[in-house]
Amino acid sequence: MLRLDSNLFKSVFHHIKTFFHGLQWKETVIFLFFLLLSTGFWYLQSLQEDMELEMSLPVKYKNVPAHITLTDDNPQAIVFRVKDKGLVMLSYLWLYKFAPLEVSLKNLREETNGKITVARKTIESGISRQLTSSTSLLGFEPQTIELHYEELGNKELPVVADISVSPEPGFQQSGDITVTPDKVLVYANKTILDTLHALRTVPAELKNADSTRELTLRLQSIAGVRMDEHEVKVKIPVEEFTEKRLVIPVVCEDVPAHYMLHVFPSEIEVICQVPVSRFGKLTEKEFEIRIPFQKFEASRTEGQLAVCLSKQPSQITPPTLNPATVEFIMEQRTTP
């Protein structure tokens, strides 16, 4: 079994203690302090001298015309070199956050070979406006950008308002919902365009409406599709409704000369809900109950026939007819 010699242990400890007591700690600390201080002065001095630095700036393309799409091989960053005092360079590295270089394609000319050229001056201006006045821009790559693009097909599509309307009690929708613009030009490749037949707004709900409302709704986005418009105005006509009763005659104009037709009753009461604004304008002339003679002839055995409106105006609720059926008698005229 391994045993520790206590005398040996004491001897080693004594030698270590003697070694550390022999060191001149005060002189060592003073030396290290002045070494650190001189290093700091040297570093501050170097920050006052000119330095060069290479950095990278991401590129963001905006205002891309709707009828084109950029290919994936276009430059995504600009590498540039600058020169300034070390302290400024340090702020660029540690404190300053560069914004992406935004390149607007709105006013750039599209070339016939499927390219758009971004001039050197545009790139230089985009970099320089983010640098301090003392910083020199030494150079950048690429110095011009040739953007490659592809032409898209186009198609005009109708817009459908995806909206649910719940008026206040006593109020109803008094007409068709209108959308402005009602058609929008879209751009996409032919395969996608062939599948599109209409554009829809984002789903919306109009609750407790007691008057005509106009909403601005966004169009639902479609992958791979660009649009001339992204929002439309949607107008929902809502009015207070009231009941109106009208009496409409039952008409059959094609009765053969050798027949006599007697209808009971000869007039039908039409009950409907109409917008208050149209109450005084709604007349019997806007309704008709016309029944072809063939229908009477086909129901001759029963002697009665269901009636329905053959003409009615818009902007009213589905009317109720009272009564909903008529009785009739057909007599053959005797020749003299």
mmCIF file with all atom_site columns, C-alpha atoms in Angstrom, residues 1-121:
data_model
loop_
_atom_site.group_PDB
_atom_site.id
_atom_site.type_symbol
_atom_site.label_atom_id
_atom_site.label_alt_id
_atom_site.label_comp_id
_atom_site.label_asym_id
_atom_site.label_entity_id
_atom_site.label_seq_id
_atom_site.pdbx_PDB_ins_code
_atom_site.Cartn_x
_atom_site.Cartn_y
_atom_site.Cartn_z
_atom_site.occupancy
_atom_site.B_iso_or_equiv
_atom_site.pdbx_formal_charge
_atom_site.auth_seq_id
_atom_site.auth_comp_id
_atom_site.auth_asym_id
_atom_site.auth_atom_id
_atom_site.pdbx_PDB_model_num
ATOM 1   C CA . MET A 1 1   ? 0.000   0.000  0.000   1.00 0.00 ? 1   MET A CA 1
ATOM 2   C CA . LEU A 1 2   ? 1.257   3.500  -0.969  1.00 0.00 ? 2   LEU A CA 1
ATOM 3   C CA . ARG A 1 3   ? 2.079   5.629  2.094   1.00 0.00 ? 3   ARG A CA 1
ATOM 4   C CA . LEU A 1 4   ? 2.775   9.377  2.220   1.00 0.00 ? 4   LEU A CA 1
ATOM 5   C CA . ASP A 1 5   ? 5.992   10.512 3.910   1.00 0.00 ? 5   ASP A CA 1
ATOM 6   C CA . SER A 1 6   ? 5.070   13.472 6.110   1.00 0.00 ? 6   SER A CA 1
ATOM 7   C CA . ASN A 1 7   ? 8.628   14.767 6.229   1.00 0.00 ? 7   ASN A CA 1
ATOM 8   C CA . LEU A 1 8   ? 8.827   14.823 2.422   1.00 0.00 ? 8   LEU A CA 1
ATOM 9   C CA . PHE A 1 9   ? 5.546   16.743 2.197   1.00 0.00 ? 9   PHE A CA 1
ATOM 10  C CA . LYS A 1 10  ? 6.762   19.374 4.679   1.00 0.00 ? 10  LYS A CA 1
ATOM 11  C CA . SER A 1 11  ? 10.006  19.804 2.755   1.00 0.00 ? 11  SER A CA 1
ATOM 12  C CA . VAL A 1 12  ? 8.217   20.456 -0.596  1.00 0.00 ? 12  VAL A CA 1
ATOM 13  C CA . PHE A 1 13  ? 5.819   22.940 0.999   1.00 0.00 ? 13  PHE A CA 1
ATOM 14  C CA . HIS A 1 14  ? 8.726   24.801 2.590   1.00 0.00 ? 14  HIS A CA 1
ATOM 15  C CA . HIS A 1 15  ? 10.536  25.180 -0.769  1.00 0.00 ? 15  HIS A CA 1
ATOM 16  C CA . ILE A 1 16  ? 7.379   26.548 -2.514  1.00 0.00 ? 16  ILE A CA 1
ATOM 17  C CA . LYS A 1 17  ? 6.772   29.051 0.260   1.00 0.00 ? 17  LYS A CA 1
ATOM 18  C CA . THR A 1 18  ? 10.349  30.219 0.118   1.00 0.00 ? 18  THR A CA 1
ATOM 19  C CA . PHE A 1 19  ? 10.096  30.688 -3.701  1.00 0.00 ? 19  PHE A CA 1
ATOM 20  C CA . PHE A 1 20  ? 7.016   32.943 -3.554  1.00 0.00 ? 20  PHE A CA 1
ATOM 21  C CA . HIS A 1 21  ? 8.445   34.972 -0.687  1.00 0.00 ? 21  HIS A CA 1
ATOM 22  C CA . GLY A 1 22  ? 11.436  35.645 -2.861  1.00 0.00 ? 22  GLY A CA 1
ATOM 23  C CA . LEU A 1 23  ? 9.398   37.293 -5.642  1.00 0.00 ? 23  LEU A CA 1
ATOM 24  C CA . GLN A 1 24  ? 9.278   41.085 -5.782  1.00 0.00 ? 24  GLN A CA 1
ATOM 25  C CA . TRP A 1 25  ? 5.464   41.510 -6.091  1.00 0.00 ? 25  TRP A CA 1
ATOM 26  C CA . LYS A 1 26  ? 5.453   45.277 -5.823  1.00 0.00 ? 26  LYS A CA 1
ATOM 27  C CA . GLU A 1 27  ? 7.885   45.735 -8.708  1.00 0.00 ? 27  GLU A CA 1
ATOM 28  C CA . THR A 1 28  ? 5.937   43.193 -10.819 1.00 0.00 ? 28  THR A CA 1
ATOM 29  C CA . VAL A 1 29  ? 2.602   44.963 -10.352 1.00 0.00 ? 29  VAL A CA 1
ATOM 30  C CA . ILE A 1 30  ? 4.139   48.341 -11.228 1.00 0.00 ? 30  ILE A CA 1
ATOM 31  C CA . PHE A 1 31  ? 5.699   46.842 -14.368 1.00 0.00 ? 31  PHE A CA 1
ATOM 32  C CA . LEU A 1 32  ? 2.418   45.324 -15.509 1.00 0.00 ? 32  LEU A CA 1
ATOM 33  C CA . PHE A 1 33  ? 0.565   48.617 -14.885 1.00 0.00 ? 33  PHE A CA 1
ATOM 34  C CA . PHE A 1 34  ? 2.930   50.650 -17.029 1.00 0.00 ? 34  PHE A CA 1
ATOM 35  C CA . LEU A 1 35  ? 2.902   47.950 -19.726 1.00 0.00 ? 35  LEU A CA 1
ATOM 36  C CA . LEU A 1 36  ? -0.899  48.120 -19.868 1.00 0.00 ? 36  LEU A CA 1
ATOM 37  C CA . LEU A 1 37  ? -0.830  51.926 -19.853 1.00 0.00 ? 37  LEU A CA 1
ATOM 38  C CA . SER A 1 38  ? 1.670   52.103 -22.718 1.00 0.00 ? 38  SER A CA 1
ATOM 39  C CA . THR A 1 39  ? -0.370  49.600 -24.678 1.00 0.00 ? 39  THR A CA 1
ATOM 40  C CA . GLY A 1 40  ? -3.476  51.783 -24.192 1.00 0.00 ? 40  GLY A CA 1
ATOM 41  C CA . PHE A 1 41  ? -1.605  54.905 -25.362 1.00 0.00 ? 41  PHE A CA 1
ATOM 42  C CA . TRP A 1 42  ? -0.331  53.020 -28.381 1.00 0.00 ? 42  TRP A CA 1
ATOM 43  C CA . TYR A 1 43  ? -3.845  51.853 -29.219 1.00 0.00 ? 43  TYR A CA 1
ATOM 44  C CA . LEU A 1 44  ? -5.282  55.365 -28.864 1.00 0.00 ? 44  LEU A CA 1
ATOM 45  C CA . GLN A 1 45  ? -2.515  56.734 -31.047 1.00 0.00 ? 45  GLN A CA 1
ATOM 46  C CA . SER A 1 46  ? -3.220  54.158 -33.717 1.00 0.00 ? 46  SER A CA 1
ATOM 47  C CA . LEU A 1 47  ? -6.907  55.136 -33.708 1.00 0.00 ? 47  LEU A CA 1
ATOM 48  C CA . GLN A 1 48  ? -5.870  58.652 -34.729 1.00 0.00 ? 48  GLN A CA 1
ATOM 49  C CA . GLU A 1 49  ? -4.158  57.359 -37.859 1.00 0.00 ? 49  GLU A CA 1
ATOM 50  C CA . ASP A 1 50  ? -5.836  56.645 -41.225 1.00 0.00 ? 50  ASP A CA 1
ATOM 51  C CA . MET A 1 51  ? -7.018  53.106 -41.765 1.00 0.00 ? 51  MET A CA 1
ATOM 52  C CA . GLU A 1 52  ? -8.718  51.229 -44.600 1.00 0.00 ? 52  GLU A CA 1
ATOM 53  C CA . LEU A 1 53  ? -11.648 48.886 -44.130 1.00 0.00 ? 53  LEU A CA 1
ATOM 54  C CA . GLU A 1 54  ? -13.607 46.569 -46.418 1.00 0.00 ? 54  GLU A CA 1
ATOM 55  C CA . MET A 1 55  ? -17.297 46.077 -45.756 1.00 0.00 ? 55  MET A CA 1
ATOM 56  C CA . SER A 1 56  ? -20.349 44.546 -47.408 1.00 0.00 ? 56  SER A CA 1
ATOM 57  C CA . LEU A 1 57  ? -23.721 46.195 -47.989 1.00 0.00 ? 57  LEU A CA 1
ATOM 58  C CA . PRO A 1 58  ? -26.847 44.139 -48.871 1.00 0.00 ? 58  PRO A CA 1
ATOM 59  C CA . VAL A 1 59  ? -28.863 45.286 -51.909 1.00 0.00 ? 59  VAL A CA 1
ATOM 60  C CA . LYS A 1 60  ? -32.642 45.639 -51.856 1.00 0.00 ? 60  LYS A CA 1
ATOM 61  C CA . TYR A 1 61  ? -34.540 46.103 -55.131 1.00 0.00 ? 61  TYR A CA 1
ATOM 62  C CA . LYS A 1 62  ? -37.804 48.030 -54.870 1.00 0.00 ? 62  LYS A CA 1
ATOM 63  C CA . ASN A 1 63  ? -40.493 49.459 -57.164 1.00 0.00 ? 63  ASN A CA 1
ATOM 64  C CA . VAL A 1 64  ? -40.077 46.511 -59.536 1.00 0.00 ? 64  VAL A CA 1
ATOM 65  C CA . PRO A 1 65  ? -42.547 47.048 -62.431 1.00 0.00 ? 65  PRO A CA 1
ATOM 66  C CA . ALA A 1 66  ? -45.521 44.691 -62.152 1.00 0.00 ? 66  ALA A CA 1
ATOM 67  C CA . HIS A 1 67  ? -45.067 43.270 -65.661 1.00 0.00 ? 67  HIS A CA 1
ATOM 68  C CA . ILE A 1 68  ? -41.568 41.867 -65.017 1.00 0.00 ? 68  ILE A CA 1
ATOM 69  C CA . THR A 1 69  ? -39.910 39.555 -62.524 1.00 0.00 ? 69  THR A CA 1
ATOM 70  C CA . LEU A 1 70  ? -36.227 39.615 -61.557 1.00 0.00 ? 70  LEU A CA 1
ATOM 71  C CA . THR A 1 71  ? -34.235 36.415 -61.968 1.00 0.00 ? 71  THR A CA 1
ATOM 72  C CA . ASP A 1 72  ? -32.371 34.845 -59.049 1.00 0.00 ? 72  ASP A CA 1
ATOM 73  C CA . ASP A 1 73  ? -28.823 35.536 -60.313 1.00 0.00 ? 73  ASP A CA 1
ATOM 74  C CA . ASN A 1 74  ? -28.791 39.281 -59.637 1.00 0.00 ? 74  ASN A CA 1
ATOM 75  C CA . PRO A 1 75  ? -26.236 40.790 -57.168 1.00 0.00 ? 75  PRO A CA 1
ATOM 76  C CA . GLN A 1 76  ? -27.406 40.687 -53.577 1.00 0.00 ? 76  GLN A CA 1
ATOM 77  C CA . ALA A 1 77  ? -24.567 42.709 -52.001 1.00 0.00 ? 77  ALA A CA 1
ATOM 78  C CA . ILE A 1 78  ? -22.011 45.445 -52.748 1.00 0.00 ? 78  ILE A CA 1
ATOM 79  C CA . VAL A 1 79  ? -18.475 45.131 -51.345 1.00 0.00 ? 79  VAL A CA 1
ATOM 80  C CA . PHE A 1 80  ? -16.852 48.533 -50.736 1.00 0.00 ? 80  PHE A CA 1
ATOM 81  C CA . ARG A 1 81  ? -13.619 49.931 -49.254 1.00 0.00 ? 81  ARG A CA 1
ATOM 82  C CA . VAL A 1 82  ? -13.418 53.098 -47.134 1.00 0.00 ? 82  VAL A CA 1
ATOM 83  C CA . LYS A 1 83  ? -10.657 55.145 -45.504 1.00 0.00 ? 83  LYS A CA 1
ATOM 84  C CA . ASP A 1 84  ? -10.835 57.224 -42.314 1.00 0.00 ? 84  ASP A CA 1
ATOM 85  C CA . LYS A 1 85  ? -9.418  57.575 -38.811 1.00 0.00 ? 85  LYS A CA 1
ATOM 86  C CA . GLY A 1 86  ? -9.253  54.379 -36.796 1.00 0.00 ? 86  GLY A CA 1
ATOM 87  C CA . LEU A 1 87  ? -11.803 55.683 -34.298 1.00 0.00 ? 87  LEU A CA 1
ATOM 88  C CA . VAL A 1 88  ? -14.379 56.175 -37.084 1.00 0.00 ? 88  VAL A CA 1
ATOM 89  C CA . MET A 1 89  ? -13.623 52.708 -38.442 1.00 0.00 ? 89  MET A CA 1
ATOM 90  C CA . LEU A 1 90  ? -14.166 51.285 -34.981 1.00 0.00 ? 90  LEU A CA 1
ATOM 91  C CA . SER A 1 91  ? -17.601 52.928 -34.831 1.00 0.00 ? 91  SER A CA 1
ATOM 92  C CA . TYR A 1 92  ? -18.481 51.421 -38.228 1.00 0.00 ? 92  TYR A CA 1
ATOM 93  C CA . LEU A 1 93  ? -17.583 47.963 -36.957 1.00 0.00 ? 93  LEU A CA 1
ATOM 94  C CA . TRP A 1 94  ? -19.100 48.078 -33.484 1.00 0.00 ? 94  TRP A CA 1
ATOM 95  C CA . LEU A 1 95  ? -21.726 50.806 -33.311 1.00 0.00 ? 95  LEU A CA 1
ATOM 96  C CA . TYR A 1 96  ? -23.052 51.721 -36.752 1.00 0.00 ? 96  TYR A CA 1
ATOM 97  C CA . LYS A 1 97  ? -25.591 49.556 -38.548 1.00 0.00 ? 97  LYS A CA 1
ATOM 98  C CA . PHE A 1 98  ? -25.704 50.061 -42.306 1.00 0.00 ? 98  PHE A CA 1
ATOM 99  C CA . ALA A 1 99  ? -29.127 50.017 -43.991 1.00 0.00 ? 99  ALA A CA 1
ATOM 100 C CA . PRO A 1 100 ? -29.514 47.955 -47.181 1.00 0.00 ? 100 PRO A CA 1
ATOM 101 C CA . LEU A 1 101 ? -28.691 49.752 -50.420 1.00 0.00 ? 101 LEU A CA 1
ATOM 102 C CA . GLU A 1 102 ? -32.144 50.392 -51.900 1.00 0.00 ? 102 GLU A CA 1
ATOM 103 C CA . VAL A 1 103 ? -32.217 50.407 -55.690 1.00 0.00 ? 103 VAL A CA 1
ATOM 104 C CA . SER A 1 104 ? -35.483 51.725 -57.156 1.00 0.00 ? 104 SER A CA 1
ATOM 105 C CA . LEU A 1 105 ? -36.370 50.355 -60.590 1.00 0.00 ? 105 LEU A CA 1
ATOM 106 C CA . LYS A 1 106 ? -39.244 52.800 -61.065 1.00 0.00 ? 106 LYS A CA 1
ATOM 107 C CA . ASN A 1 107 ? -37.464 55.178 -63.458 1.00 0.00 ? 107 ASN A CA 1
ATOM 108 C CA . LEU A 1 108 ? -34.845 52.827 -64.906 1.00 0.00 ? 108 LEU A CA 1
ATOM 109 C CA . ARG A 1 109 ? -35.060 51.947 -68.594 1.00 0.00 ? 109 ARG A CA 1
ATOM 110 C CA . GLU A 1 110 ? -35.789 48.358 -69.566 1.00 0.00 ? 110 GLU A CA 1
ATOM 111 C CA . GLU A 1 111 ? -33.493 47.183 -72.336 1.00 0.00 ? 111 GLU A CA 1
ATOM 112 C CA . THR A 1 112 ? -34.579 44.917 -75.183 1.00 0.00 ? 112 THR A CA 1
ATOM 113 C CA . ASN A 1 113 ? -32.182 42.151 -74.133 1.00 0.00 ? 113 ASN A CA 1
ATOM 114 C CA . GLY A 1 114 ? -33.978 41.541 -70.848 1.00 0.00 ? 114 GLY A CA 1
ATOM 115 C CA . LYS A 1 115 ? -31.664 43.681 -68.732 1.00 0.00 ? 115 LYS A CA 1
ATOM 116 C CA . ILE A 1 116 ? -31.891 46.784 -66.573 1.00 0.00 ? 116 ILE A CA 1
ATOM 117 C CA . THR A 1 117 ? -28.648 48.628 -65.856 1.00 0.00 ? 117 THR A CA 1
ATOM 118 C CA . VAL A 1 118 ? -28.092 50.333 -62.494 1.00 0.00 ? 118 VAL A CA 1
ATOM 119 C CA . ALA A 1 119 ? -25.480 53.052 -63.052 1.00 0.00 ? 119 ALA A CA 1
ATOM 120 C CA . ARG A 1 120 ? -22.275 53.480 -61.019 1.00 0.00 ? 120 ARG A CA 1
ATOM 121 C CA . LYS A 1 121 ? -23.448 56.889 -59.816 1.00 0.00 ? 121 LYS A CA 1
#
